[in-house]
Amino acid sequence: MRISDGVEWAVHVCGVLAAAPKGQGVPGLKLAEFHELPPAYLAKQLQALSRAGIVAADRGVKGGYRLARAPSDISLLDIVLAIEGTGPVFRCTEIRQRGPCPTPPAACRRICPIARAFLAAEAVWRTSLAGVSIAEMNRAAAAESFDDKRRHQFEAWIADAAR
Amino acid sequence: MRISDGVEWAVHVCGVLAAAPKGQGVPGLKLAEFHELPPAYLAKQLQALSRAGIVAADRGVKGGYRLARAPSDISLLDIVLAIEGTGPVFRCTEIRQRGPCPTPPAACRRICPIARAFLAAEAVWRTSLAGVSIAEMNRAAAAESFDDKRRHQFEAWIADAAR
DNA sequence: TCCAATTCGGACAATTTGTATCCGCTTTAA
DNA sequence: TTAAAGCGGATACAAATTGTCCGAATTGGA
Ligand code: SF4
Ligand code: SF4
């Protein structure tokens, strides 16, 4: 049970896009270059973000990716669900209905205590991730690891990358 | 990001063992038969439970598996960690230290806000799973899906399976 | 208007991970 | 001594993940 690398990439990319000039798009190639990621594979993750309505994509020579909504309105959970899919982590194969002493179908109308416990645990996990937004993380990251020099370096880079 | 089938199997097996006669062991073959599971693969999961100290294994002709501690002292989290491993779900590849605008190593002493958020979410997930024990789930399952006839059927089966 | 440059999009292959099985070994009770 | 049972490693098989490619769509200028 491990989380895909694409989730980490997507979170970082959204952080960069949140800091990009309003109304301008950043090409996927530039985003890949920023973190030294495989461009073609990152493009696939960006497609998933686009399908989920988290980023918007403009094609053509002045195209690129930009956030589809405000950074404060995009949570970690949104990104995880976009990349990993919305299905539950624990999925039941109904083995209780098999074997020499099966649970009768009538008793299987409601999910069993085991599945309930896993769903409840996933619910609090999702709630926790839903509570932190891109905007908050960018603010925290800037305060912790940006000095004036690096901030200027970043702004120069993104001014060149944005279209 | 999905959870292994072996976890579901292990939880069910622990539930069966909790209902077995005290002091007697149930062979792995019988446990596989009860849920119609592939015997060889279930045996591997049982090894993991044994290594984690959740079940105890007795070898030899009167051997079998039995719970290593009280059912009320075995949580869902214990089983998940035994089967899936204890590593974190989200593991960072430190991509922030690469590319044209890297985070300086000095600022990477503490984990970043992104990783913190994921670790916090996993912590509440684990806490939730740690709060439900095998004993509680067996009690709930019995109340929901056991009538007198099925209870007798189950006790007859396990009396024959236990050694 | 048409063409060339640029970019996203989905289909496709390669790699890694997880699933499942088997067999020899040790241990134990009869 | 023998039969039953768990342990561990070696080995095939299936699936998900990772990674790459080429075509469709859009823009801007000739
Ligand atoms: S009893 Fe619960 S965990 Fe087991 S197969 Fe049914 S729903 Fe899944
Ligand atoms: S900044 Fe955070 S999420 Fe990104 S690579 Fe570093 S620790 Fe991981």
mmCIF file of N, CA and C in Angstrom, chain B residues 88-139:
data_model
loop_
_atom_site.group_PDB
_atom_site.id
_atom_site.type_symbol
_atom_site.label_atom_id
_atom_site.label_comp_id
_atom_site.label_asym_id
_atom_site.label_seq_id
_atom_site.Cartn_x
_atom_site.Cartn_y
_atom_site.Cartn_z
ATOM 1 N N PRO B 88 5.687 4.288 5.559
ATOM 2 C CA PRO B 88 4.644 5.283 5.334
ATOM 3 C C PRO B 88 4.038 5.151 3.947
ATOM 4 N N VAL B 89 2.794 5.563 3.801
ATOM 5 C CA VAL B 89 2.110 5.507 2.511
ATOM 6 C C VAL B 89 2.730 6.494 1.529
ATOM 7 N N PHE B 90 3.041 7.672 2.023
ATOM 8 C CA PHE B 90 3.618 8.712 1.171
ATOM 9 C C PHE B 90 5.103 8.804 1.458
ATOM 10 N N ARG B 91 5.905 8.520 0.459
ATOM 11 C CA ARG B 91 7.341 8.673 0.671
ATOM 12 C C ARG B 91 7.899 9.675 -0.323
ATOM 13 N N CYS B 92 8.682 10.577 0.205
ATOM 14 C CA CYS B 92 9.151 11.721 -0.547
ATOM 15 C C CYS B 92 10.427 11.372 -1.295
ATOM 16 N N THR B 93 10.519 11.871 -2.534
ATOM 17 C CA THR B 93 11.726 11.646 -3.332
ATOM 18 C C THR B 93 12.615 12.876 -3.375
ATOM 19 N N GLU B 94 12.277 13.864 -2.559
ATOM 20 C CA GLU B 94 13.090 15.088 -2.435
ATOM 21 C C GLU B 94 13.325 15.773 -3.773
ATOM 22 N N ILE B 95 12.290 15.886 -4.559
ATOM 23 C CA ILE B 95 12.452 16.549 -5.848
ATOM 24 C C ILE B 95 12.640 18.052 -5.682
ATOM 25 N N ARG B 96 12.359 18.560 -4.515
ATOM 26 C CA ARG B 96 12.541 20.006 -4.320
ATOM 27 C C ARG B 96 14.012 20.388 -4.370
ATOM 28 N N GLN B 97 14.905 19.410 -4.210
ATOM 29 C CA GLN B 97 16.336 19.708 -4.229
ATOM 30 C C GLN B 97 16.929 19.624 -5.635
ATOM 31 N N ARG B 98 16.074 19.421 -6.642
ATOM 32 C CA ARG B 98 16.589 19.311 -7.994
ATOM 33 C C ARG B 98 16.047 20.450 -8.842
ATOM 34 N N GLY B 99 16.541 20.556 -10.063
ATOM 35 C CA GLY B 99 16.048 21.553 -10.991
ATOM 36 C C GLY B 99 16.769 22.880 -10.880
ATOM 37 N N PRO B 100 16.298 23.868 -11.657
ATOM 38 C CA PRO B 100 17.012 25.145 -11.766
ATOM 39 C C PRO B 100 16.842 26.049 -10.556
ATOM 40 N N CYS B 101 15.895 25.725 -9.679
ATOM 41 C CA CYS B 101 15.663 26.589 -8.517
ATOM 42 C C CYS B 101 15.519 25.720 -7.277
ATOM 43 N N PRO B 102 16.571 24.991 -6.907
ATOM 44 C CA PRO B 102 16.439 23.979 -5.853
ATOM 45 C C PRO B 102 16.353 24.596 -4.459
ATOM 46 N N THR B 103 15.671 23.867 -3.587
ATOM 47 C CA THR B 103 15.678 24.233 -2.179
ATOM 48 C C THR B 103 17.052 23.926 -1.602
ATOM 49 N N PRO B 104 17.677 24.872 -0.929
ATOM 50 C CA PRO B 104 19.016 24.606 -0.372
ATOM 51 C C PRO B 104 18.941 23.527 0.709
ATOM 52 N N PRO B 105 19.961 22.683 0.794
ATOM 53 C CA PRO B 105 19.956 21.576 1.765
ATOM 54 C C PRO B 105 19.704 22.047 3.188
ATOM 55 N N ALA B 106 20.170 23.253 3.502
ATOM 56 C CA ALA B 106 19.985 23.742 4.868
ATOM 57 C C ALA B 106 18.506 23.846 5.230
ATOM 58 N N ALA B 107 17.658 24.174 4.224
ATOM 59 C CA ALA B 107 16.230 24.318 4.494
ATOM 60 C C ALA B 107 15.511 22.974 4.501
ATOM 61 N N CYS B 108 16.221 21.892 4.205
ATOM 62 C CA CYS B 108 15.596 20.575 4.117
ATOM 63 C C CYS B 108 15.809 19.754 5.380
ATOM 64 N N ARG B 109 16.252 20.392 6.433
ATOM 65 C CA ARG B 109 16.460 19.647 7.677
ATOM 66 C C ARG B 109 15.142 19.111 8.208
ATOM 67 N N ARG B 110 14.119 19.930 8.133
ATOM 68 C CA ARG B 110 12.797 19.466 8.540
ATOM 69 C C ARG B 110 11.986 19.120 7.298
ATOM 70 N N ILE B 111 11.068 18.211 7.443
ATOM 71 C CA ILE B 111 10.249 17.830 6.302
ATOM 72 C C ILE B 111 9.336 18.990 5.927
ATOM 73 N N CYS B 112 8.975 19.039 4.669
ATOM 74 C CA CYS B 112 8.238 20.180 4.139
ATOM 75 C C CYS B 112 6.760 20.073 4.504
ATOM 76 N N PRO B 113 5.995 21.141 4.290
ATOM 77 C CA PRO B 113 4.564 21.132 4.628
ATOM 78 C C PRO B 113 3.786 20.047 3.909
ATOM 79 N N ILE B 114 4.174 19.714 2.689
ATOM 80 C CA ILE B 114 3.450 18.677 1.957
ATOM 81 C C ILE B 114 3.576 17.342 2.666
ATOM 82 N N ALA B 115 4.812 16.953 2.934
ATOM 83 C CA ALA B 115 5.034 15.671 3.602
ATOM 84 C C ALA B 115 4.402 15.669 4.991
ATOM 85 N N ARG B 116 4.465 16.797 5.664
ATOM 86 C CA ARG B 116 3.837 16.882 6.985
ATOM 87 C C ARG B 116 2.345 16.601 6.904
ATOM 88 N N ALA B 117 1.689 17.177 5.902
ATOM 89 C CA ALA B 117 0.245 16.982 5.768
ATOM 90 C C ALA B 117 -0.087 15.512 5.520
ATOM 91 N N PHE B 118 0.713 14.866 4.681
ATOM 92 C CA PHE B 118 0.444 13.457 4.399
ATOM 93 C C PHE B 118 0.701 12.589 5.628
ATOM 94 N N LEU B 119 1.757 12.903 6.355
ATOM 95 C CA LEU B 119 2.039 12.118 7.561
ATOM 96 C C LEU B 119 0.949 12.309 8.601
ATOM 97 N N ALA B 120 0.462 13.543 8.721
ATOM 98 C CA ALA B 120 -0.611 13.794 9.687
ATOM 99 C C ALA B 120 -1.866 13.025 9.305
ATOM 100 N N ALA B 121 -2.177 13.006 8.009
ATOM 101 C CA ALA B 121 -3.368 12.275 7.566
ATOM 102 C C ALA B 121 -3.210 10.786 7.842
ATOM 103 N N GLU B 122 -2.009 10.258 7.603
ATOM 104 C CA GLU B 122 -1.809 8.842 7.868
ATOM 105 C C GLU B 122 -1.893 8.558 9.372
ATOM 106 N N ALA B 123 -1.484 9.513 10.174
ATOM 107 C CA ALA B 123 -1.541 9.310 11.625
ATOM 108 C C ALA B 123 -2.984 9.147 12.096
ATOM 109 N N VAL B 124 -3.897 9.982 11.620
ATOM 110 C CA VAL B 124 -5.283 9.846 12.055
ATOM 111 C C VAL B 124 -5.886 8.566 11.495
ATOM 112 N N TRP B 125 -5.443 8.177 10.303
ATOM 113 C CA TRP B 125 -5.909 6.915 9.724
ATOM 114 C C TRP B 125 -5.513 5.750 10.618
ATOM 115 N N ARG B 126 -4.252 5.748 11.032
ATOM 116 C CA ARG B 126 -3.777 4.658 11.891
ATOM 117 C C ARG B 126 -4.481 4.669 13.232
ATOM 118 N N THR B 127 -4.693 5.853 13.785
ATOM 119 C CA THR B 127 -5.376 5.941 15.068
ATOM 120 C C THR B 127 -6.773 5.335 14.976
ATOM 121 N N SER B 128 -7.437 5.620 13.860
ATOM 122 C CA SER B 128 -8.779 5.077 13.688
ATOM 123 C C SER B 128 -8.751 3.552 13.632
ATOM 124 N N LEU B 129 -7.812 2.994 12.881
ATOM 125 C CA LEU B 129 -7.722 1.535 12.773
ATOM 126 C C LEU B 129 -7.266 0.902 14.078
ATOM 127 N N ALA B 130 -6.443 1.627 14.823
ATOM 128 C CA ALA B 130 -5.954 1.078 16.088
ATOM 129 C C ALA B 130 -7.055 1.004 17.132
ATOM 130 N N GLY B 131 -8.156 1.725 16.889
ATOM 131 C CA GLY B 131 -9.215 1.785 17.891
ATOM 132 C C GLY B 131 -10.216 0.651 17.820
ATOM 133 N N VAL B 132 -10.100 -0.215 16.809
ATOM 134 C CA VAL B 132 -11.059 -1.308 16.685
ATOM 135 C C VAL B 132 -10.308 -2.635 16.770
ATOM 136 N N SER B 133 -10.791 -3.503 17.651
ATOM 137 C CA SER B 133 -10.100 -4.763 17.909
ATOM 138 C C SER B 133 -10.847 -5.929 17.270
ATOM 139 N N ILE B 134 -10.133 -7.054 17.177
ATOM 140 C CA ILE B 134 -10.746 -8.282 16.669
ATOM 141 C C ILE B 134 -11.950 -8.668 17.509
ATOM 142 N N ALA B 135 -11.835 -8.518 18.815
ATOM 143 C CA ALA B 135 -12.933 -8.898 19.704
ATOM 144 C C ALA B 135 -14.192 -8.096 19.378
ATOM 145 N N GLU B 136 -14.034 -6.784 19.217
ATOM 146 C CA GLU B 136 -15.202 -5.953 18.923
ATOM 147 C C GLU B 136 -15.846 -6.337 17.596
ATOM 148 N N MET B 137 -15.009 -6.572 16.595
ATOM 149 C CA MET B 137 -15.571 -6.901 15.288
ATOM 150 C C MET B 137 -16.270 -8.243 15.309
ATOM 151 N N ASN B 138 -15.719 -9.199 16.027
ATOM 152 C CA ASN B 138 -16.377 -10.497 16.121
ATOM 153 C C ASN B 138 -17.739 -10.357 16.805
ATOM 154 N N ARG B 139 -17.770 -9.553 17.837
ATOM 155 C CA ARG B 139 -19.030 -9.367 18.553
ATOM 156 C C ARG B 139 -20.065 -8.748 17.616
#
